[in-house]
Amino acid sequence: MKKKIRVLVCKPGLDGHDRGAKVIAAALRDAGMEVVYTGLRQTPEMIARAAVQEDVDVIGLSIHSGAHMTLFPRVLDLLKQAGATQILLTGGGIIPEDDMAALRKIGVGELFGPGTPMDKIVEYIRAEVPKRRTVGA
Amino acid sequence: MSDTVDELVAGLFRSDARATARLITLVEDEAPEVARIQSAIRDRVGRAYRVGFTGPPGAGKSTLVAALAKHWVNDGESGRVARVSIVAVDPTSPFTGGALLGDRVRMTSLDPSVFIRSMANRGRLGGIAATTDGVCDVLDAYGSDWLLVETVGVGQSEVEIAECADVTVVVLTPGTGDSVQLLKAGLMEVAEIVVVNKADRPGADSLVAEIQSIVGMRPHSDVPMPIVSTVATENKGIDELAKTIEEYRTQQVSRGLLETRRKRNLRAKIQRLVEARLRREIWGGKGASEELDATVECILRKEETPWDASERIVKKWIR
């Protein structure tokens, strides 16, 4: 059986706009993925812990608060500490181009702004996940 | 970074969350490594007490499970913190194969030591996934004291949880039908403890009375069935429910019923595995699909009846 792609969709920090996260979660579900949705106000620690326990392939963070330059590096760091570097950390929200480039440099994946077609995100995840998988032998 | 099964099992025995999670994935995907994993962990399986929670969607199962987890983490015996693990099952879409696993939303304020794993049922209709039982074995070997298993929100006949739990808790809410619903076959037959959640709502008292009236009609009630009222969102009734489950376990152990129960579950598990294997052998083989198509044509041409066709196919396998 082909392994299912598992994705954790999170809303870190204090902003309560979870519509985007829910739309993404539904779109990934419709694309045949197993989406673990954790809801609002997640700390980076909670996100990294959930990602490890759920053994997800991808974490998608939805950030509209402007705290992306703090939250993405922190989650990335916690994943490294947990030995879970194969997980693709991606996301979206209101993030300036320069910041996207800076985050990509430290190992964050593609980030998506408002108006991105869902297909583009689905295709990106489908292309990226197989490159990172390390199944036990 | 590739992990071998041996490394992962060693990690599991150290209670390493990452190794445990990866083993769960292999079990969930029914990977070829499962046989090796099962024999590597079998000496450590059987310690955890497995509590199954089932009931209709929106009855408050996730909130209740989270509240109980919180209770038991804080209430560890002899000063040691109890290890609580949760397996929460949600439905897979029959159309896309995707799933939205949302039970963690109600479980966000739990202690970091609680291991939560969300599972999609992947097409299985009994309220849990085909591999939920195997996932529970891994979390048992992880060192869990309490293993709380939450089913998909079920209707009436999804009762497979009873075959992989030590005790089945059915969660109901007021205002969801009259006593005839409770008399129907299925859900209430597997109930060993009943929770009336959202007990602050109108109709809670009459629901409890209705449940009490049908308990007396149960033919196989060698243990009286406790009914506990809770308001899980306000943490009301959780201490009592925890105590009720603990007492149930004590009763089971002292009367030798836990062993009987686990033997019965094991029996059902062997049957499930054999049936799944046979299904794969018969329908998964080369040319099976083409043969099925040809048989359909035969039946449509009135050369064979469906009954004759099934006899013919079965005879190929049974000598």
Tab-separated table of C-alpha atoms in Angstrom:
chain	number	residue	atom	x	y	z
A	1	MET	CA	0.000	0.000	0.000
A	2	LYS	CA	1.275	3.447	-0.915
A	3	LYS	CA	2.008	5.374	2.222
A	4	LYS	CA	-0.417	8.220	2.909
A	5	ILE	CA	0.941	11.735	3.152
A	6	ARG	CA	0.293	13.023	6.682
A	7	VAL	CA	0.166	16.770	7.311
A	8	LEU	CA	-0.090	18.768	10.533
A	9	VAL	CA	-1.955	22.049	10.062
A	10	CYS	CA	-1.431	24.550	12.887
A	11	LYS	CA	-2.258	28.082	13.903
A	12	PRO	CA	0.622	29.204	16.104
A	13	GLY	CA	0.625	32.327	18.232
A	14	LEU	CA	-2.209	34.546	19.298
A	15	ASP	CA	-4.039	35.614	16.161
A	16	GLY	CA	-7.429	33.969	15.838
A	17	HIS	CA	-7.904	33.976	12.080
A	18	ASP	CA	-8.161	30.261	11.433
A	19	ARG	CA	-10.249	30.393	8.262
A	20	GLY	CA	-7.166	30.051	6.046
A	21	ALA	CA	-5.898	27.080	8.048
A	22	LYS	CA	-9.279	25.365	7.797
A	23	VAL	CA	-9.531	25.965	4.037
A	24	ILE	CA	-6.043	24.480	3.553
A	25	ALA	CA	-6.846	21.521	5.817
A	26	ALA	CA	-9.988	20.750	3.799
A	27	ALA	CA	-8.157	21.099	0.469
A	28	LEU	CA	-5.376	18.728	1.542
A	29	ARG	CA	-7.978	16.259	2.839
A	30	ASP	CA	-9.718	16.425	-0.560
A	31	ALA	CA	-6.361	15.748	-2.197
A	32	GLY	CA	-6.306	12.408	-0.334
A	33	MET	CA	-3.967	13.373	2.517
A	34	GLU	CA	-4.437	12.686	6.225
A	35	VAL	CA	-4.579	16.072	7.886
A	36	VAL	CA	-4.123	16.470	11.622
A	37	TYR	CA	-5.665	19.768	12.625
A	38	THR	CA	-4.737	21.152	16.033
A	39	GLY	CA	-6.629	24.434	16.182
A	40	LEU	CA	-5.663	27.814	17.550
A	41	ARG	CA	-2.977	29.211	19.844
A	42	GLN	CA	-0.328	26.526	19.510
A	43	THR	CA	3.147	27.134	20.895
A	44	PRO	CA	6.167	25.989	18.843
A	45	GLU	CA	6.758	23.319	21.518
A	46	MET	CA	3.227	21.960	21.116
A	47	ILE	CA	3.596	21.961	17.331
A	48	ALA	CA	6.912	20.097	17.321
A	49	ARG	CA	5.632	17.571	19.870
A	50	ALA	CA	2.446	16.915	17.874
A	51	ALA	CA	4.462	16.556	14.652
A	52	VAL	CA	6.739	13.962	16.238
A	53	GLN	CA	3.901	11.968	17.857
A	54	GLU	CA	1.833	12.003	14.678
A	55	ASP	CA	4.892	11.191	12.503
A	56	VAL	CA	3.760	13.671	9.877
A	57	ASP	CA	5.572	14.315	6.600
A	58	VAL	CA	4.657	17.993	6.520
A	59	ILE	CA	3.877	20.831	8.936
A	60	GLY	CA	1.846	23.718	7.556
A	61	LEU	CA	1.794	26.857	9.689
A	62	SER	CA	-0.725	29.591	9.039
A	63	ILE	CA	0.566	32.918	10.343
A	64	HIS	CA	-1.093	36.306	9.966
A	65	SER	CA	0.334	37.958	13.047
A	66	GLY	CA	3.697	39.090	11.668
A	67	ALA	CA	5.526	36.721	14.025
A	68	HIS	CA	6.747	34.445	11.219
A	69	MET	CA	10.429	35.371	11.652
A	70	THR	CA	10.225	34.083	15.234
A	71	LEU	CA	7.865	31.133	14.865
A	72	PHE	CA	9.277	29.347	11.793
A	73	PRO	CA	12.913	29.284	13.033
A	74	ARG	CA	11.788	28.183	16.500
A	75	VAL	CA	9.742	25.239	15.166
A	76	LEU	CA	12.608	24.297	12.837
A	77	ASP	CA	15.014	24.340	15.773
A	78	LEU	CA	12.745	22.148	17.917
A	79	LEU	CA	12.380	19.640	15.073
A	80	LYS	CA	16.171	19.452	14.808
A	81	GLN	CA	16.437	18.824	18.551
A	82	ALA	CA	13.877	16.027	18.234
A	83	GLY	CA	15.786	14.426	15.339
A	84	ALA	CA	12.833	14.983	13.029
A	85	THR	CA	14.598	16.912	10.287
A	86	GLN	CA	12.907	14.947	7.489
A	87	ILE	CA	9.667	16.849	8.177
A	88	LEU	CA	8.909	19.550	5.609
A	89	LEU	CA	8.070	22.831	7.345
A	90	THR	CA	5.964	25.014	5.105
A	91	GLY	CA	3.083	27.431	5.515
A	92	GLY	CA	1.473	30.626	4.505
A	93	GLY	CA	-0.093	33.902	5.479
A	94	ILE	CA	0.924	37.512	5.207
A	95	ILE	CA	4.686	37.145	4.750
A	96	PRO	CA	6.867	39.624	2.791
A	97	GLU	CA	9.017	38.263	-0.081
A	98	ASP	CA	12.295	39.128	1.643
A	99	ASP	CA	11.281	37.238	4.761
A	100	MET	CA	10.238	34.238	2.662
A	101	ALA	CA	13.694	34.185	1.084
A	102	ALA	CA	15.407	34.504	4.455
A	103	LEU	CA	13.346	31.636	5.902
A	104	ARG	CA	14.057	29.442	2.880
A	105	LYS	CA	17.756	29.981	3.493
A	106	ILE	CA	17.568	28.450	6.974
A	107	GLY	CA	15.670	25.381	5.736
A	108	VAL	CA	12.004	26.354	5.722
A	109	GLY	CA	10.163	25.178	2.609
A	110	GLU	CA	8.115	27.167	0.129
A	111	LEU	CA	5.736	29.701	1.733
A	112	PHE	CA	2.463	30.717	0.149
A	113	GLY	CA	0.763	34.096	0.157
A	114	PRO	CA	-2.898	35.024	-0.208
A	115	GLY	CA	-4.534	33.983	-3.485
A	116	THR	CA	-2.280	30.960	-4.067
A	117	PRO	CA	-4.235	28.284	-5.985
A	118	MET	CA	-4.780	25.184	-3.833
A	119	ASP	CA	-3.468	22.942	-6.615
A	120	LYS	CA	-0.084	24.641	-6.390
A	121	ILE	CA	0.213	23.805	-2.682
A	122	VAL	CA	-0.967	20.215	-3.205
A	123	GLU	CA	1.507	19.688	-6.065
A	124	TYR	CA	4.348	21.167	-4.034
A	125	ILE	CA	3.697	18.801	-1.124
A	126	ARG	CA	3.323	15.770	-3.406
A	127	ALA	CA	6.619	16.565	-5.116
A	128	GLU	CA	8.555	17.386	-1.955
A	129	VAL	CA	7.512	14.572	0.430
A	130	PRO	CA	8.972	11.575	-1.476
A	131	LYS	CA	12.398	13.289	-1.522
A	132	ARG	CA	12.435	13.441	2.274
A	133	ARG	CA	11.041	10.064	3.249
A	134	THR	CA	13.254	7.673	5.142
A	135	VAL	CA	11.244	4.578	5.893
A	136	GLY	CA	12.752	2.118	8.350
A	137	ALA	CA	14.210	-1.010	6.826
B	1	MET	CA	18.759	9.192	8.167
B	2	SER	CA	17.195	5.779	7.892
B	3	ASP	CA	16.074	3.817	10.923
B	4	THR	CA	16.170	0.048	11.171
B	5	VAL	CA	13.405	-1.778	13.006
B	6	ASP	CA	15.898	-2.812	15.702
B	7	GLU	CA	16.888	0.813	16.307
B	8	LEU	CA	13.272	1.880	16.432
B	9	VAL	CA	12.339	-0.877	18.880
B	10	ALA	CA	15.311	0.043	21.085
B	11	GLY	CA	14.015	3.635	20.989
B	12	LEU	CA	10.531	2.442	21.887
B	13	PHE	CA	11.870	0.626	24.949
B	14	ARG	CA	13.593	3.862	26.022
B	15	SER	CA	10.178	5.543	25.615
B	16	ASP	CA	11.534	7.698	22.792
B	17	ALA	CA	8.561	9.474	21.208
B	18	ARG	CA	10.029	9.725	17.702
B	19	ALA	CA	10.916	6.040	17.443
B	20	THR	CA	7.524	5.103	18.861
B	21	ALA	CA	5.731	7.305	16.336
B	22	ARG	CA	7.665	5.790	13.413
B	23	LEU	CA	6.851	2.262	14.553
B	24	ILE	CA	3.188	3.242	14.758
B	25	THR	CA	3.358	4.457	11.152
B	26	LEU	CA	4.803	1.124	9.989
B	27	VAL	CA	2.015	-0.736	11.815
B	28	GLU	CA	-0.610	1.637	10.457
B	29	ASP	CA	0.667	1.203	6.888
B	30	GLU	CA	0.745	-2.593	7.314
B	31	ALA	CA	4.359	-2.523	6.216
B	32	PRO	CA	6.299	-5.793	5.735
B	33	GLU	CA	8.182	-5.020	8.983
B	34	VAL	CA	5.049	-5.540	11.122
B	35	ALA	CA	5.726	-9.226	11.824
B	36	ARG	CA	9.192	-8.379	13.152
B	37	ILE	CA	7.875	-5.495	15.222
B	38	GLN	CA	5.206	-7.694	16.799
B	39	SER	CA	7.637	-10.373	17.885
B	40	ALA	CA	10.181	-7.802	19.113
B	41	ILE	CA	7.696	-6.075	21.422
B	42	ARG	CA	5.499	-8.956	22.565
B	43	ASP	CA	7.126	-9.340	25.987
B	44	ARG	CA	6.162	-5.773	26.828
B	45	VAL	CA	2.566	-5.896	25.650
B	46	GLY	CA	-0.225	-6.392	28.172
B	47	ARG	CA	0.670	-3.948	30.930
B	48	ALA	CA	-1.502	-1.017	29.856
B	49	TYR	CA	-5.194	-0.946	30.707
B	50	ARG	CA	-7.103	-0.207	27.494
B	51	VAL	CA	-10.235	1.886	27.808
B	52	GLY	CA	-12.389	2.266	24.688
B	53	PHE	CA	-14.667	5.281	24.282
B	54	THR	CA	-17.454	5.209	21.748
B	55	GLY	CA	-20.683	7.046	21.029
B	56	PRO	CA	-22.320	9.357	18.506
B	57	PRO	CA	-20.413	12.276	16.889
B	58	GLY	CA	-20.389	15.370	19.076
B	59	ALA	CA	-21.138	13.475	22.303
B	60	GLY	CA	-17.954	14.928	23.782
B	61	LYS	CA	-15.701	11.877	23.556
B	62	SER	CA	-12.500	13.844	22.862
B	63	THR	CA	-13.135	16.322	25.663
B	64	LEU	CA	-13.927	13.485	28.048
B	65	VAL	CA	-10.801	11.535	27.075
B	66	ALA	CA	-8.672	14.665	27.542
B	67	ALA	CA	-10.196	15.327	30.974
B	68	LEU	CA	-9.545	11.731	32.083
B	69	ALA	CA	-5.976	11.855	30.760
B	70	LYS	CA	-5.408	14.994	32.816
B	71	HIS	CA	-6.874	13.307	35.877
B	72	TRP	CA	-4.694	10.207	35.614
B	73	VAL	CA	-1.464	12.081	34.817
B	74	ASN	CA	-1.900	14.069	38.009
B	75	ASP	CA	-2.992	11.065	40.000
B	76	GLY	CA	-0.043	8.725	39.502
B	77	GLU	CA	0.237	5.880	41.976
B	78	SER	CA	3.017	5.995	44.584
B	79	GLY	CA	4.205	9.462	43.651
B	80	ARG	CA	5.161	8.495	40.127
B	81	VAL	CA	3.448	10.242	37.234
B	82	ALA	CA	1.206	7.838	35.342
B	83	ARG	CA	1.845	7.533	31.631
B	84	VAL	CA	-1.299	8.087	29.598
B	85	SER	CA	-1.536	7.553	25.845
B	86	ILE	CA	-4.424	8.330	23.530
B	87	VAL	CA	-5.387	6.870	20.152
B	88	ALA	CA	-8.122	8.895	18.439
B	89	VAL	CA	-9.774	7.583	15.265
B	90	ASP	CA	-11.573	9.754	12.696
B	91	PRO	CA	-13.139	8.783	9.365
B	92	THR	CA	-11.379	8.487	6.016
B	93	SER	CA	-13.286	9.893	3.032
B	94	PRO	CA	-14.540	7.019	0.862
B	95	PHE	CA	-14.305	9.378	-2.118
B	96	THR	CA	-10.785	10.803	-1.883
B	97	GLY	CA	-9.035	8.617	0.700
B	98	GLY	CA	-8.199	11.781	2.647
B	99	ALA	CA	-9.093	12.501	6.261
B	100	LEU	CA	-9.311	15.405	8.644
B	101	LEU	CA	-8.172	14.285	12.070
B	102	GLY	CA	-9.471	16.881	14.509
B	103	ASP	CA	-9.496	15.230	17.919
B	104	ARG	CA	-6.319	17.008	19.057
B	105	VAL	CA	-8.242	20.292	19.016
B	106	ARG	CA	-9.913	19.227	22.286
B	107	MET	CA	-6.685	17.914	23.779
B	108	THR	CA	-4.352	20.891	23.586
B	109	SER	CA	-3.915	21.615	27.286
B	110	LEU	CA	-2.606	18.172	28.213
B	111	ASP	CA	0.662	17.420	29.936
B	112	PRO	CA	3.571	17.025	27.437
B	113	SER	CA	4.048	13.439	28.636
B	114	VAL	CA	0.723	12.340	27.120
B	115	PHE	CA	1.288	10.629	23.764
B	116	ILE	CA	-1.573	11.354	21.363
B	117	ARG	CA	-1.873	9.621	18.018
B	118	SER	CA	-4.615	10.447	15.517
B	119	MET	CA	-5.644	7.693	13.125
B	120	ALA	CA	-7.844	7.649	10.048
B	121	ASN	CA	-10.061	4.563	9.847
B	122	ARG	CA	-8.886	3.995	6.247
B	123	GLY	CA	-12.157	2.567	5.071
B	124	ARG	CA	-12.826	0.227	8.007
B	125	LEU	CA	-16.470	0.489	9.076
B	126	GLY	CA	-16.419	-0.795	12.660
B	127	GLY	CA	-15.565	2.538	14.319
B	128	ILE	CA	-11.804	1.939	14.472
B	129	ALA	CA	-9.098	1.254	11.886
B	130	ALA	CA	-7.975	-2.274	10.980
B	131	THR	CA	-4.647	-1.511	12.664
B	132	THR	CA	-5.845	0.341	15.785
B	133	ASP	CA	-5.233	-2.758	17.848
B	134	GLY	CA	-1.648	-3.059	16.574
B	135	VAL	CA	-1.022	0.635	17.251
B	136	CYS	CA	-2.265	0.067	20.815
B	137	ASP	CA	0.281	-2.751	21.207
B	138	VAL	CA	3.099	-0.327	20.313
B	139	LEU	CA	1.848	2.261	22.804
B	140	ASP	CA	1.492	-0.493	25.394
B	141	ALA	CA	5.156	-1.433	24.897
B	142	TYR	CA	6.001	2.291	25.089
B	143	GLY	CA	5.165	1.986	28.785
B	144	SER	CA	1.637	3.360	28.983
B	145	ASP	CA	-0.311	2.770	32.177
B	146	TRP	CA	-3.552	3.955	30.623
B	147	LEU	CA	-4.365	3.607	26.962
B	148	LEU	CA	-7.446	5.571	25.958
B	149	VAL	CA	-8.922	4.721	22.565
B	150	GLU	CA	-11.528	6.989	21.020
B	151	THR	CA	-13.586	5.675	18.101
B	152	VAL	CA	-14.986	7.491	15.118
B	153	GLY	CA	-18.330	9.047	16.071
B	154	VAL	CA	-20.579	6.038	15.627
B	155	GLY	CA	-24.232	5.395	14.954
B	156	GLN	CA	-25.619	2.081	16.066
B	157	SER	CA	-23.669	-0.908	14.898
B	158	GLU	CA	-20.002	0.117	14.948
B	159	VAL	CA	-18.871	-1.917	17.909
B	160	GLU	CA	-15.415	-3.259	17.012
B	161	ILE	CA	-13.860	-1.230	19.808
B	162	ALA	CA	-15.188	-3.829	22.263
B	163	GLU	CA	-12.833	-6.352	20.662
B	164	CYS	CA	-9.678	-4.384	21.333
B	165	ALA	CA	-10.420	-2.730	24.685
B	166	ASP	CA	-10.382	-4.064	28.244
B	167	VAL	CA	-13.491	-2.018	28.989
B	168	THR	CA	-15.901	-0.180	26.698
B	169	VAL	CA	-17.322	3.167	27.772
B	170	VAL	CA	-20.324	4.394	25.787
B	171	VAL	CA	-20.788	8.180	25.805
B	172	LEU	CA	-24.318	9.492	25.288
B	173	THR	CA	-25.931	12.914	25.545
B	174	PRO	CA	-29.485	13.979	26.429
B	175	GLY	CA	-31.983	14.613	23.654
B	176	THR	CA	-30.879	11.990	21.141
B	177	GLY	CA	-33.844	9.632	20.938
B	178	ASP	CA	-36.167	7.665	23.162
B	179	SER	CA	-35.662	4.420	25.040
B	180	VAL	CA	-36.298	2.337	21.918
B	181	GLN	CA	-32.960	3.629	20.550
B	182	LEU	CA	-31.272	2.253	23.645
B	183	LEU	CA	-32.944	-1.139	23.141
B	184	LYS	CA	-31.682	-1.570	19.582
B	185	ALA	CA	-28.898	-4.033	18.949
B	186	GLY	CA	-25.338	-2.751	18.852
B	187	LEU	CA	-23.943	0.142	20.795
B	188	MET	CA	-25.616	-0.470	24.162
B	189	GLU	CA	-24.816	-4.175	24.016
B	190	VAL	CA	-21.085	-3.448	24.199
B	191	ALA	CA	-21.451	-0.822	26.934
B	192	GLU	CA	-19.829	-1.757	30.230
B	193	ILE	CA	-19.836	1.766	31.609
B	194	VAL	CA	-22.214	4.435	30.340
B	195	VAL	CA	-21.445	8.146	30.530
B	196	VAL	CA	-24.225	10.694	30.221
B	197	ASN	CA	-22.167	13.705	29.118
B	198	LYS	CA	-23.482	17.274	28.841
B	199	ALA	CA	-25.514	16.359	31.907
B	200	ASP	CA	-26.322	20.025	32.497
B	201	ARG	CA	-28.680	19.894	29.535
B	202	PRO	CA	-32.433	19.230	29.752
B	203	GLY	CA	-33.363	15.572	29.615
B	204	ALA	CA	-30.265	14.235	31.380
B	205	ASP	CA	-32.198	12.777	34.314
B	206	SER	CA	-34.703	10.982	32.117
B	207	LEU	CA	-31.864	9.581	29.966
B	208	VAL	CA	-30.210	8.153	33.081
B	209	ALA	CA	-33.558	6.646	34.140
B	210	GLU	CA	-34.064	5.114	30.698
B	211	ILE	CA	-30.585	3.591	30.730
B	212	GLN	CA	-31.231	2.176	34.209
B	213	SER	CA	-34.465	0.597	33.008
B	214	ILE	CA	-32.752	-1.242	30.137
B	215	VAL	CA	-29.785	-2.347	32.252
B	216	GLY	CA	-32.156	-4.665	34.124
B	217	MET	CA	-33.097	-6.340	30.843
B	218	ARG	CA	-29.538	-7.288	29.923
B	219	PRO	CA	-29.134	-11.045	29.756
B	220	HIS	CA	-25.376	-11.214	30.289
B	221	SER	CA	-24.986	-8.715	33.102
B	222	ASP	CA	-22.715	-10.498	35.557
B	223	VAL	CA	-21.330	-7.118	36.590
B	224	PRO	CA	-23.778	-4.245	37.222
B	225	MET	CA	-23.370	-1.483	34.651
B	226	PRO	CA	-22.352	1.856	36.164
B	227	ILE	CA	-23.861	5.057	34.783
B	228	VAL	CA	-21.895	8.270	35.354
B	229	SER	CA	-23.101	11.804	34.606
B	230	THR	CA	-20.465	14.302	33.453
B	231	VAL	CA	-20.013	17.795	32.068
B	232	ALA	CA	-16.598	17.202	30.512
B	233	THR	CA	-16.041	20.818	29.440
B	234	GLU	CA	-16.324	21.905	33.092
B	235	ASN	CA	-14.490	18.868	34.446
B	236	LYS	CA	-17.603	17.789	36.365
B	237	GLY	CA	-17.970	14.097	37.147
B	238	ILE	CA	-14.475	13.243	35.868
B	239	ASP	CA	-13.141	12.108	39.258
B	240	GLU	CA	-16.148	9.841	39.654
B	241	LEU	CA	-15.759	8.418	36.149
B	242	ALA	CA	-12.057	7.738	36.742
B	243	LYS	CA	-12.922	5.975	39.993
B	244	THR	CA	-15.642	3.951	38.264
B	245	ILE	CA	-13.190	2.757	35.598
B	246	GLU	CA	-10.561	1.928	38.234
B	247	GLU	CA	-13.104	-0.077	40.230
B	248	TYR	CA	-14.218	-1.889	37.113
B	249	ARG	CA	-10.634	-2.900	36.448
B	250	THR	CA	-10.150	-4.076	40.048
B	251	GLN	CA	-13.283	-6.215	39.732
B	252	GLN	CA	-12.101	-7.657	36.413
B	253	VAL	CA	-8.688	-8.531	37.797
B	254	SER	CA	-9.914	-10.028	41.071
B	255	ARG	CA	-12.532	-12.189	39.353
B	256	GLY	CA	-10.250	-13.333	36.540
B	257	LEU	CA	-12.441	-11.566	33.980
B	258	LEU	CA	-9.657	-9.463	32.462
B	259	GLU	CA	-7.844	-12.575	31.325
B	260	THR	CA	-11.055	-13.989	29.820
B	261	ARG	CA	-11.681	-10.692	28.088
B	262	ARG	CA	-8.208	-10.523	26.608
B	263	LYS	CA	-8.437	-14.109	25.390
B	264	ARG	CA	-11.726	-13.270	23.690
B	265	ASN	CA	-10.171	-10.187	22.082
B	266	LEU	CA	-7.176	-12.201	20.915
B	267	ARG	CA	-9.509	-14.754	19.339
B	268	ALA	CA	-11.294	-12.012	17.429
B	269	LYS	CA	-7.976	-10.519	16.387
B	270	ILE	CA	-6.715	-13.799	14.920
B	271	GLN	CA	-9.961	-14.135	12.967
B	272	ARG	CA	-9.624	-10.578	11.651
B	273	LEU	CA	-6.052	-11.165	10.529
B	274	VAL	CA	-6.910	-14.459	8.806
B	275	GLU	CA	-9.882	-12.929	7.019
B	276	ALA	CA	-7.872	-9.901	5.878
B	277	ARG	CA	-5.116	-12.206	4.598
B	278	LEU	CA	-7.568	-14.426	2.724
B	279	ARG	CA	-9.249	-11.416	1.177
B	280	ARG	CA	-5.862	-10.219	-0.101
B	281	GLU	CA	-4.974	-13.709	-1.379
B	282	ILE	CA	-8.253	-14.189	-3.224
B	283	TRP	CA	-8.874	-10.740	-4.653
B	284	GLY	CA	-5.362	-9.290	-4.711
B	285	GLY	CA	-3.794	-11.993	-6.875
B	286	LYS	CA	-2.786	-11.661	-10.496
B	287	GLY	CA	-5.770	-11.898	-12.856
B	288	ALA	CA	-8.349	-11.869	-10.025
B	289	SER	CA	-9.948	-8.682	-11.260
B	290	GLU	CA	-10.152	-9.950	-14.866
B	291	GLU	CA	-11.665	-13.220	-13.687
B	292	LEU	CA	-14.267	-11.285	-11.739
B	293	ASP	CA	-15.153	-9.292	-14.862
B	294	ALA	CA	-15.440	-12.492	-16.912
B	295	THR	CA	-17.691	-14.034	-14.239
B	296	VAL	CA	-19.975	-11.013	-14.331
B	297	GLU	CA	-20.354	-11.470	-18.108
B	298	CYS	CA	-21.113	-15.182	-17.621
B	299	ILE	CA	-23.846	-14.343	-15.141
B	300	LEU	CA	-25.326	-11.704	-17.446
B	301	ARG	CA	-25.392	-14.274	-20.291
B	302	LYS	CA	-27.329	-16.573	-17.894
B	303	GLU	CA	-24.613	-19.220	-18.115
B	304	GLU	CA	-24.031	-19.225	-14.369
B	305	THR	CA	-25.826	-17.913	-11.251
B	306	PRO	CA	-24.005	-15.721	-8.707
B	307	TRP	CA	-24.330	-18.576	-6.206
B	308	ASP	CA	-22.709	-21.109	-8.587
B	309	ALA	CA	-19.957	-18.641	-9.414
B	310	SER	CA	-19.120	-18.076	-5.748
B	311	GLU	CA	-19.077	-21.865	-5.138
B	312	ARG	CA	-16.723	-22.337	-8.085
B	313	ILE	CA	-14.344	-19.633	-6.831
B	314	VAL	CA	-14.346	-20.894	-3.248
B	315	LYS	CA	-13.629	-24.464	-4.414
B	316	LYS	CA	-10.420	-23.260	-6.047
B	317	TRP	CA	-9.149	-22.324	-2.585
B	318	ILE	CA	-10.630	-25.004	-0.362
B	319	ARG	CA	-9.599	-28.565	-0.994
